[in-house]
Structure formats: structure tokens, C-alpha cells
Amino acid sequence: MSISVRFILSLFCCLTIISGFSQKTVQKKDVLHAGPLIGYLEKKEALIWLQTKNEVELFIEYFNIVNQGKKFRTKKHITKKETGYTASILLDEVQPGTTYHYDVYVNRKKVLFTFPTEITTQTDWRFKMDPSPFKAAFGSCTYINETITDRPGSPYGGDYQIFESIHKKNPDLMLWGGDNIYLRPADWSTRTGYVHRYTHARALPELEKLMAGRPNLAIWDDHDFGPNDANGSFFMKPFAHETFHLFWPNPPCASFSAGPSLCTAMEFNGIDFFTLDNRSFRTEIWKDTSLRQIFGKEQIEWLINNLKSSQSPFKMVMVGGQMVSDAAVKENFANYPEEKKYFFDRLEEENIQGVIFLTGDRHFSELSVIKNRKGNTILEITSSPLTSGVVTPDKENNSHRVEGSLIEKRSFVLLSFDGKLKARTLAATWFDSDGNELYKYNVTEAEMSPKKKN
């Protein structure tokens, strides 16, 4: 056989191999609209969310990056138009404290990503070691511009690089504090509109690495629920609930006699996080004070019961609107004095220590601190906005605001938990959209509560 013939045959074989390989892989941009997004990430389970561009078959293969011998495969999912082509895929063969690489398959072709696809499960530390230090990022109010549905004039959203700045801080957990989308008037009267708004917001390129690189936990506020300041009587409430769960793979949520909620809880390295639902049961500010509420007694008692049993030194409670601030403006809890009194009286009666509220909504950031009659300190860390417009609270008198903590620009806060089991510390640091430090507050477990419980 001549050299030229051998060369041609060799080239043909190489091209055949390359062609075969290319047919078994596919670029993310060709098949996925958004994702992956890591939902809850526990010791023996992980939930990964994906959104495809059309109806496809999906599954995930994953393996321990240290011991790469055995691969695990999830069950297959078929994405459908009626569910926004979304899928939340359960990885249920993981083990505690282990890092796994995962591959997404669409119609049996492996999706190629430009960033790492890895998860690390939580450590089984209790009774064995001190919990690991970790960082959680928190922010609220994410407006993604869409010219066709936005108001005329200057764009309301901007500084999308904030999500890349958060990613660069390398948080272990991302907390979304509500108004994570902004439903437009064209959206909030139909289920199709809700799905469109989530789909549009989720596709922002700057979100990609942040959502794929750590677990995400979300709550909602009015703009995820319906129109501005929408209350629990809004007629699209069932679809607001449905689409939230389609696009956020949170842990299971509590249901009350008045209906379903977004209340849930999650432990992360020894710190408990609780979410409250400030929309589903909310009323207007009625003149009849016995009827007005944000949460309702059943939801409040659900939280009190959970806080009472929690062994976490810092009990992080995520709420869409401000809780501690005494400025009776906008949608603050101060506008519902009867329910606010009941809520904080119950915290005091049960001598619940270490409560820290994570709140958004206000389009500015601040830190508020109070101390109750039991001597327990209660903090409110407000962080807003991420990408929506900024508001100046020039006529607002929050007497609990810590001097120097007011931030009137787009920002996020990084919560750094450290220390041994009985001596945990928290550093809350606010950053601007480019990752520059704006304000910092440190607190210890001992400073939150009297040394001796009553």
C-alpha cells in the first residue's frame, strides 16, 4: 500500500473518531436555556435544576472526584412546555463531605460547559468535630431589563456584574431575598406571563457561574408574587406558587390551614436558615386592627416552634420585608403593630436567642439592632437592591439603625460564619456591585445573648 493511501486511510479514521465524539456531545447554548442551578444540597441528597430550549430527555451522571471508579446515574426526565421545559433532578447516591463531578445529558449527549460542574455535600460533623466555617451571600431585588415590556426611559435594571462579583467572593451558599424577578403588567395576569418572566430572568449570562457553583435558597416578595405590594387575595396566587416551585428547587415547604406557604428550613454547617412567606396570607392595612396581618398566627407559631427547638447559635430568618425597623413606611412590619407585637413578644416569652433577620425589599441596605427585656439581641441585616433601582430613605426614621450602616447603592452582603461549636462568630460585610467593601459588622455567639438562660 502506498504512503499516500495509508495517509488518506489514517486521516479518514481520525475524522470518523472525531465525528463520532462530536455526535455524542453538545454545547450548552444549543440545548439549555438556563442552568444548572444547585438547589438544596444535603449530606445524602442534592437537587439540580435545569431548563431546556424544547422537549428533551434529561439525566445526570456523577462520580466522586477522588474515587472515580463508579458512576451514578439519575432517573430520566422529559422536559415539557407546560412546565417551562424545567426539571429538578435528584442526586440520591451521594455521601456526606464528598465532592462530585456531574455531567448533564440531553437526548443521551453530554452537555459541554465552560465552567466546572461540581458539588460538595455537607459534612456529617455533629458529635464528631466542629462544623466547618462557611460563607453565605445574601441579596434582594433583581431586575433584568426587557425592552419590549419595560417602561419608556432609562433602564431600571443594571450593574449585572454584581453576580460575577458575588461569585468571585466564593460563597458556599447563595440566599435570594425576594423580588428575584420583577413581574411586569403584561405578566401577572396569566400563567404564561409568570413562566416567561422567570425564563427571561434566569437566562442572564452573569448569573450562570453563581447559580451553578453552590446551593441556592430563595424566598419571594411582591414582585415574584404579583403586582407591586400584592397581598394574599391576589387571584393569581395559585400560579405564583406553582411557578416559584418550578424555578426554585427549595426544600419542601410547610402548608397551613389557610393554604400552602413558602416556609421551609435548612441547616448548613451548624447554622439554621428559616424562610417566611410574607405574601400568601397578607392583608391590607385594615382599620379593623384585629384583621390585619402579614403572616398569620399559624405561620408565626410554626417559626417559633422551629426556633425554640433549634440548637443553632445564629438563627437566620429570611423575610421579604423589614421586621425590626420601626419606620412605619412602605410594607414594613411596623405598619402591622398588633402582629409585630405578638411576634416579638413570642420570641421573648420563649427566650429564643440568636435571632437574625435577613430582609430586602427597600432598595437600600442597613443594619438594625434591638435588645429585648430578656437581654437577647436581635439583628436585622437588610440588603437591597442587587440590580434594580436605588431609593434614598431621606424621610425615614428607623431608630434601630446602626450608625454608619446605611448604604444607598446596589450591593450584596457576605455572611462569614466561623469559630468552634460553642463559640461561633459572624462577620457581615456589604459590598458594591464591583466587589468593593462598603460596611462590616462583627458579632459573636456570646454577644447575642446573656451567658445564662432564664
Coordinates of C-alpha atoms in Angstrom, one line a residue:
M1 CA 0.0 0.0 0.0
S2 CA 1.4 3.4 -1.0
I3 CA 2.2 6.0 1.7
S4 CA -0.4 8.4 0.2
V5 CA -3.2 5.7 0.5
R6 CA -2.1 4.9 4.1
F7 CA -2.2 8.6 4.9
I8 CA -5.7 9.0 3.5
L9 CA -7.0 6.0 5.4
S10 CA -5.4 7.2 8.6
L11 CA -7.0 10.6 8.1
F12 CA -10.3 9.1 7.4
C13 CA -10.2 7.0 10.6
C14 CA -9.3 10.1 12.7
L15 CA -12.1 12.1 11.2
T16 CA -14.5 9.3 11.9
I17 CA -13.5 9.1 15.5
I18 CA -13.7 12.9 15.9
S19 CA -17.1 12.9 14.2
G20 CA -18.3 10.2 16.4
F21 CA -17.2 12.1 19.5
S22 CA -18.9 15.3 18.4
Q23 CA -22.1 13.5 17.8
K24 CA -22.1 12.3 21.5
T25 CA -21.6 15.8 22.9
V26 CA -23.5 19.1 22.6
Q27 CA -22.8 22.7 23.6
K28 CA -24.8 24.2 26.4
K29 CA -26.0 27.1 24.3
D30 CA -27.6 24.7 21.8
V31 CA -29.8 22.7 24.3
L32 CA -30.1 24.5 27.6
H33 CA -31.8 27.8 28.2
A34 CA -30.6 28.1 31.8
G35 CA -28.9 26.2 34.5
P36 CA -27.6 24.2 36.1
L37 CA -28.8 25.7 39.3
I38 CA -27.9 23.9 42.5
G39 CA -31.0 23.8 44.8
Y40 CA -30.7 22.2 48.2
L41 CA -27.5 20.3 48.9
E42 CA -27.6 18.0 51.9
K43 CA -25.5 15.1 53.2
K44 CA -27.2 12.4 51.2
E45 CA -29.1 14.3 48.5
A46 CA -28.6 17.1 46.1
L47 CA -31.2 18.7 43.7
I48 CA -30.1 20.3 40.5
W49 CA -32.4 22.4 38.3
L50 CA -32.2 22.8 34.5
Q51 CA -34.2 24.5 31.8
T52 CA -34.0 23.3 28.2
K53 CA -34.9 25.0 25.0
N54 CA -37.5 22.4 23.9
E55 CA -38.8 19.0 24.9
V56 CA -35.9 16.6 25.6
E57 CA -34.8 13.7 27.7
L58 CA -32.5 14.7 30.6
F59 CA -30.4 12.8 33.1
I60 CA -27.3 13.4 35.1
E61 CA -24.2 11.2 35.7
Y62 CA -22.0 11.9 38.6
F63 CA -18.9 10.4 40.4
N64 CA -16.7 11.0 43.4
I65 CA -13.7 13.1 42.1
V66 CA -11.3 11.3 44.4
N67 CA -12.5 7.8 43.7
Q68 CA -13.6 7.9 40.0
G69 CA -14.3 4.3 39.6
K70 CA -18.1 4.2 40.0
K71 CA -20.5 6.4 38.1
F72 CA -24.1 7.1 39.3
R73 CA -27.0 8.0 37.1
T74 CA -30.2 9.8 38.0
K75 CA -33.6 8.8 36.6
K76 CA -34.6 10.3 33.3
H77 CA -36.7 13.4 33.0
I78 CA -38.7 14.6 30.0
T79 CA -39.0 18.4 29.9
K80 CA -42.4 19.7 28.8
K81 CA -43.7 23.1 27.5
E82 CA -46.4 23.2 30.2
T83 CA -43.7 23.2 32.9
G84 CA -41.5 25.7 31.2
Y85 CA -39.1 23.0 30.0
T86 CA -37.8 22.8 33.5
A87 CA -36.6 19.8 35.5
S88 CA -35.3 19.4 39.1
I89 CA -33.1 16.3 39.1
L90 CA -32.4 14.4 42.3
L91 CA -29.0 13.0 43.1
D92 CA -29.6 10.5 45.8
E93 CA -26.5 8.3 45.9
V94 CA -24.1 11.0 47.3
Q95 CA -22.3 10.7 50.6
P96 CA -21.5 13.3 53.3
G97 CA -18.5 15.6 52.9
T98 CA -17.7 14.4 49.4
T99 CA -17.1 16.4 46.1
Y100 CA -18.7 15.0 43.0
H101 CA -18.3 15.9 39.4
Y102 CA -21.5 15.7 37.4
D103 CA -22.4 15.6 33.7
V104 CA -25.7 16.6 32.2
Y105 CA -27.0 14.5 29.3
V106 CA -29.6 15.8 26.8
N107 CA -31.0 13.2 24.5
R108 CA -28.1 11.0 25.5
K109 CA -25.5 13.6 24.5
K110 CA -23.2 15.0 27.2
V111 CA -23.5 18.8 27.5
L112 CA -20.3 20.7 27.4
F113 CA -19.9 23.6 29.9
T114 CA -17.3 26.4 30.1
F115 CA -17.2 26.2 33.9
P116 CA -16.8 23.3 36.4
T117 CA -19.8 21.2 37.3
E118 CA -19.1 20.0 40.8
I119 CA -21.0 19.8 44.1
T120 CA -19.7 19.2 47.6
T121 CA -22.1 17.6 50.1
Q122 CA -22.3 18.8 53.7
T123 CA -20.1 17.2 56.3
D124 CA -21.6 14.8 58.8
W125 CA -19.9 16.8 61.6
R126 CA -22.3 16.5 64.6
F127 CA -20.9 14.6 67.6
K128 CA -17.6 14.2 65.6
M129 CA -16.0 17.5 65.0
D130 CA -16.5 21.3 64.9
P131 CA -18.7 22.5 62.0
S132 CA -16.8 23.9 59.0
P133 CA -16.6 27.6 58.5
F134 CA -18.5 28.9 55.5
K135 CA -19.7 32.0 53.7
A136 CA -23.3 32.8 52.6
A137 CA -24.1 35.6 50.2
F138 CA -27.4 37.4 50.5
G139 CA -29.2 40.0 48.4
S140 CA -32.6 41.0 47.0
C141 CA -34.3 42.9 44.2
T142 CA -33.0 41.6 40.9
Y143 CA -34.4 43.5 37.9
I144 CA -33.4 42.2 34.4
N145 CA -34.3 44.7 31.7
E146 CA -36.5 43.6 28.8
T147 CA -37.2 46.5 26.4
I148 CA -40.5 45.2 25.0
T149 CA -42.2 45.1 28.4
D150 CA -40.3 47.8 30.3
R151 CA -41.4 51.4 30.9
P152 CA -40.0 54.0 28.4
G153 CA -36.9 55.9 29.6
S154 CA -33.7 54.9 31.3
P155 CA -33.5 51.2 32.1
Y156 CA -34.5 50.3 35.7
G157 CA -32.0 47.4 36.0
G158 CA -28.3 47.5 35.7
D159 CA -24.9 46.6 37.1
Y160 CA -25.4 42.9 36.3
Q161 CA -21.7 42.3 37.0
I162 CA -22.7 42.2 40.7
F163 CA -23.4 38.5 40.2
E164 CA -19.9 37.9 39.0
S165 CA -18.6 39.9 42.0
I166 CA -20.6 37.6 44.3
H167 CA -19.2 34.5 42.5
K168 CA -15.6 35.8 43.0
K169 CA -16.2 36.0 46.7
N170 CA -16.6 32.3 46.6
P171 CA -19.6 31.9 48.9
D172 CA -20.6 28.3 49.9
L173 CA -24.3 29.3 49.8
M174 CA -26.4 31.9 47.9
L175 CA -29.5 33.3 49.5
W176 CA -32.1 35.1 47.4
G177 CA -34.1 37.6 49.4
G178 CA -37.2 38.2 47.3
D179 CA -38.1 40.3 44.2
N180 CA -35.8 37.8 42.4
I181 CA -37.8 38.6 39.3
Y182 CA -40.0 41.6 38.5
L183 CA -43.3 40.6 37.0
R184 CA -44.4 43.2 34.5
P185 CA -48.1 44.2 33.9
A186 CA -48.0 42.0 30.8
D187 CA -47.0 39.0 33.0
W188 CA -49.0 38.9 36.2
S189 CA -52.5 38.1 34.8
T190 CA -51.5 34.8 33.2
R191 CA -49.6 31.7 34.0
T192 CA -47.8 32.1 30.7
G193 CA -46.6 35.5 31.9
Y194 CA -45.2 34.1 35.1
V195 CA -43.3 31.4 33.2
H196 CA -42.0 34.0 30.7
R197 CA -40.7 36.3 33.4
Y198 CA -38.8 33.5 35.2
T199 CA -37.5 32.2 31.9
H200 CA -36.3 35.7 30.8
A201 CA -34.6 36.5 34.2
R202 CA -32.9 33.1 34.6
A203 CA -31.1 33.3 31.2
L204 CA -28.9 36.3 32.3
P205 CA -25.3 35.2 31.4
E206 CA -23.8 36.8 34.6
L207 CA -25.9 34.5 36.7
E208 CA -24.5 31.3 35.2
K209 CA -21.5 30.6 37.4
L210 CA -23.1 31.9 40.6
M211 CA -26.1 29.6 40.3
A212 CA -24.1 26.6 39.2
G213 CA -21.4 26.8 41.8
R214 CA -23.2 26.5 45.1
P215 CA -26.6 25.7 46.6
N216 CA -29.3 28.4 46.3
L217 CA -32.2 29.1 48.7
A218 CA -34.9 31.6 47.8
I219 CA -37.9 33.4 49.2
W220 CA -40.3 35.7 47.4
D221 CA -41.7 39.2 47.8
D222 CA -44.4 41.1 46.0
H223 CA -42.7 41.3 42.5
D224 CA -42.3 37.5 42.4
F225 CA -45.9 37.1 43.6
G226 CA -47.9 39.6 41.5
P227 CA -48.2 43.4 41.2
N228 CA -46.4 45.9 43.5
D229 CA -47.5 45.4 47.1
A230 CA -49.7 42.4 46.2
N231 CA -51.5 40.7 49.1
G232 CA -52.8 37.2 49.8
S233 CA -56.1 37.8 48.0
F234 CA -54.4 38.2 44.6
F235 CA -56.2 36.0 42.1
M236 CA -53.1 34.5 40.6
K237 CA -51.7 33.2 43.9
P238 CA -52.0 29.5 42.8
F239 CA -49.9 30.2 39.7
A240 CA -47.4 32.3 41.7
H241 CA -46.9 29.3 44.0
E242 CA -46.7 26.8 41.1
T243 CA -44.1 28.8 39.1
F244 CA -42.0 29.6 42.1
H245 CA -41.6 25.8 42.7
L246 CA -40.9 25.2 39.0
F247 CA -38.0 27.5 39.0
W248 CA -36.6 27.3 42.6
P249 CA -35.6 23.8 43.8
N250 CA -36.1 24.7 47.5
P251 CA -36.5 22.1 50.3
P252 CA -40.2 21.0 50.9
C253 CA -42.4 23.8 52.2
A254 CA -45.0 23.8 55.0
S255 CA -48.7 24.0 54.5
F256 CA -51.1 25.7 56.9
S257 CA -54.9 25.5 57.3
A258 CA -55.1 28.7 55.3
G259 CA -53.2 27.2 52.4
P260 CA -49.7 26.4 51.1
S261 CA -46.7 28.6 52.0
L262 CA -43.1 29.0 51.1
C263 CA -42.0 28.4 54.7
T264 CA -39.1 26.0 54.9
A265 CA -35.9 25.4 56.8
M266 CA -32.3 24.3 56.1
E267 CA -29.3 23.6 58.2
F268 CA -25.9 24.5 56.7
N269 CA -22.8 23.5 58.7
G270 CA -24.5 24.0 62.0
I271 CA -26.4 27.2 61.2
D272 CA -30.1 27.1 60.7
F273 CA -31.9 29.1 58.0
F274 CA -35.7 29.6 58.0
T275 CA -37.8 31.2 55.3
L276 CA -41.1 33.1 55.9
D277 CA -43.9 33.8 53.5
N278 CA -44.9 37.4 53.6
R279 CA -47.3 37.2 50.7
S280 CA -49.7 34.3 50.8
F281 CA -51.6 35.3 54.0
R282 CA -51.0 39.1 53.9
T283 CA -53.9 41.6 54.2
E284 CA -54.1 45.2 53.5
I285 CA -53.7 47.6 56.5
W286 CA -57.3 47.4 57.6
K287 CA -58.8 49.9 60.0
D288 CA -60.0 46.9 62.0
T289 CA -56.7 46.1 63.6
S290 CA -57.9 42.6 64.5
L291 CA -57.9 41.6 60.8
R292 CA -54.6 43.0 59.6
Q293 CA -51.7 40.6 59.3
I294 CA -48.6 39.7 57.2
F295 CA -48.0 36.2 58.4
G296 CA -50.9 34.9 60.4
K297 CA -50.7 33.3 63.8
E298 CA -50.2 29.8 62.4
Q299 CA -47.1 30.8 60.4
I300 CA -45.7 32.7 63.4
E301 CA -46.1 29.7 65.7
W302 CA -44.6 27.4 63.1
L303 CA -41.5 29.6 63.2
I304 CA -41.5 30.0 67.0
N305 CA -41.7 26.2 67.3
N306 CA -38.7 25.7 64.9
L307 CA -36.7 28.4 66.6
K308 CA -37.4 27.0 70.1
S309 CA -36.0 23.6 69.1
S310 CA -33.1 24.9 67.1
Q311 CA -29.6 24.4 68.5
S312 CA -28.1 26.9 66.1
P313 CA -26.2 29.8 67.7
F314 CA -27.3 32.1 64.9
K315 CA -30.9 31.5 63.7
M316 CA -31.2 33.1 60.3
V317 CA -34.7 34.1 59.3
M318 CA -35.2 35.2 55.7
V319 CA -38.2 37.6 55.1
G320 CA -39.1 39.7 52.1
G321 CA -39.7 42.9 54.1
Q322 CA -38.2 44.6 57.2
M323 CA -39.1 43.2 60.6
V324 CA -37.0 45.2 63.2
S325 CA -37.1 48.7 61.7
D326 CA -39.6 50.9 63.5
A327 CA -40.2 53.1 60.5
A328 CA -43.9 52.6 59.7
V329 CA -43.4 53.1 55.9
K330 CA -44.0 51.1 52.7
E331 CA -44.6 47.4 53.6
N332 CA -42.6 47.3 56.9
F333 CA -43.8 45.1 59.8
A334 CA -44.1 48.4 61.7
N335 CA -47.3 49.0 59.7
Y336 CA -48.9 46.0 61.4
P337 CA -48.2 46.9 65.1
E338 CA -50.5 44.3 66.6
E339 CA -49.0 41.3 64.8
K340 CA -45.5 42.7 65.2
K341 CA -46.0 43.0 69.0
Y342 CA -47.4 39.4 69.1
F343 CA -44.4 38.1 67.0
F344 CA -41.7 39.8 69.2
D345 CA -43.5 39.0 72.4
R346 CA -43.4 35.3 71.5
L347 CA -39.7 35.5 70.8
E348 CA -39.2 37.0 74.3
E349 CA -41.6 34.7 76.1
E350 CA -39.8 31.6 74.7
N351 CA -36.4 33.2 75.4
I352 CA -35.3 32.5 71.9
Q353 CA -31.7 33.6 71.4
G354 CA -29.5 34.4 68.4
V355 CA -32.2 35.5 66.0
I356 CA -31.0 37.4 62.9
F357 CA -33.4 38.5 60.2
L358 CA -32.2 38.7 56.6
T359 CA -34.5 41.2 54.8
G360 CA -34.7 43.0 51.5
D361 CA -37.3 45.0 49.6
R362 CA -36.3 48.5 50.5
H363 CA -33.8 49.4 47.7
F364 CA -31.2 50.4 50.2
S365 CA -29.2 48.5 52.8
E366 CA -28.8 48.9 56.6
L367 CA -28.2 47.1 59.8
S368 CA -30.8 47.4 62.7
V369 CA -30.3 46.1 66.2
I370 CA -32.6 45.8 69.2
K371 CA -32.4 44.1 72.6
N372 CA -35.5 42.7 74.3
R373 CA -36.3 42.5 78.0
K374 CA -34.7 39.1 78.4
G375 CA -31.4 40.7 77.3
N376 CA -31.4 38.9 73.9
T377 CA -30.0 40.9 70.9
I378 CA -32.0 40.7 67.7
L379 CA -30.3 41.8 64.4
E380 CA -31.8 42.7 61.1
I381 CA -29.5 42.6 58.1
T382 CA -31.1 44.4 55.2
S383 CA -29.5 44.1 51.7
S384 CA -31.1 45.7 48.7
P385 CA -31.0 46.1 45.7
L386 CA -28.9 43.7 43.6
T387 CA -29.8 45.2 40.2
S388 CA -33.0 47.2 40.5
G389 CA -33.2 50.9 41.2
V390 CA -31.9 52.5 44.4
V391 CA -34.1 54.6 46.8
T392 CA -32.9 57.2 49.3
P393 CA -34.8 56.9 52.6
D394 CA -34.4 60.6 53.3
K395 CA -37.7 61.0 55.3
E396 CA -37.4 57.7 57.1
N397 CA -36.7 57.4 60.8
N398 CA -35.5 53.9 61.8
S399 CA -34.3 54.5 65.3
H400 CA -32.8 51.0 65.4
R401 CA -30.4 51.6 62.5
V402 CA -26.7 51.2 63.4
E403 CA -25.0 54.5 62.7
G404 CA -22.9 54.3 59.5
S405 CA -24.6 51.2 58.2
L406 CA -26.9 52.9 55.6
I407 CA -25.9 52.0 52.0
E408 CA -27.6 53.8 49.1
K409 CA -26.3 51.8 46.1
R410 CA -26.6 48.4 44.6
S411 CA -25.0 45.9 46.9
F412 CA -24.9 42.5 48.5
V413 CA -23.8 41.2 51.9
L414 CA -21.5 38.3 52.6
L415 CA -22.1 36.4 55.9
S416 CA -18.9 34.6 57.1
F417 CA -19.5 32.0 59.9
D418 CA -16.5 30.8 61.8
G419 CA -15.4 29.5 65.2
K420 CA -15.7 26.4 67.2
L421 CA -19.1 24.7 68.1
K422 CA -19.7 26.7 71.3
A423 CA -18.1 29.9 70.1
R424 CA -19.4 30.7 66.6
T425 CA -18.8 34.1 65.1
L426 CA -20.4 36.0 62.3
A427 CA -19.0 38.8 60.1
A428 CA -21.5 40.6 57.9
T429 CA -19.7 42.5 55.1
W430 CA -21.6 44.6 52.5
F431 CA -20.0 45.0 49.0
D432 CA -20.9 47.2 46.0
S433 CA -21.6 45.7 42.5
D434 CA -17.9 45.7 41.7
G435 CA -17.0 43.8 44.9
N436 CA -15.6 46.8 46.9
E437 CA -16.2 46.7 50.7
L438 CA -18.8 49.2 52.0
Y439 CA -19.5 48.3 55.6
K440 CA -18.7 45.5 58.1
Y441 CA -20.2 44.3 61.3
N442 CA -18.9 41.5 63.6
V443 CA -20.8 39.7 66.3
T444 CA -20.2 36.6 68.4
E445 CA -22.5 34.0 69.8
A446 CA -21.8 35.3 73.3
E447 CA -22.7 38.9 72.3
M448 CA -26.2 37.9 71.0
S449 CA -27.5 36.6 74.4
P450 CA -26.9 36.6 78.1
K451 CA -24.5 34.0 79.3
K452 CA -27.1 32.3 81.4
K453 CA -30.6 31.4 80.0
N454 CA -33.6 32.4 82.1

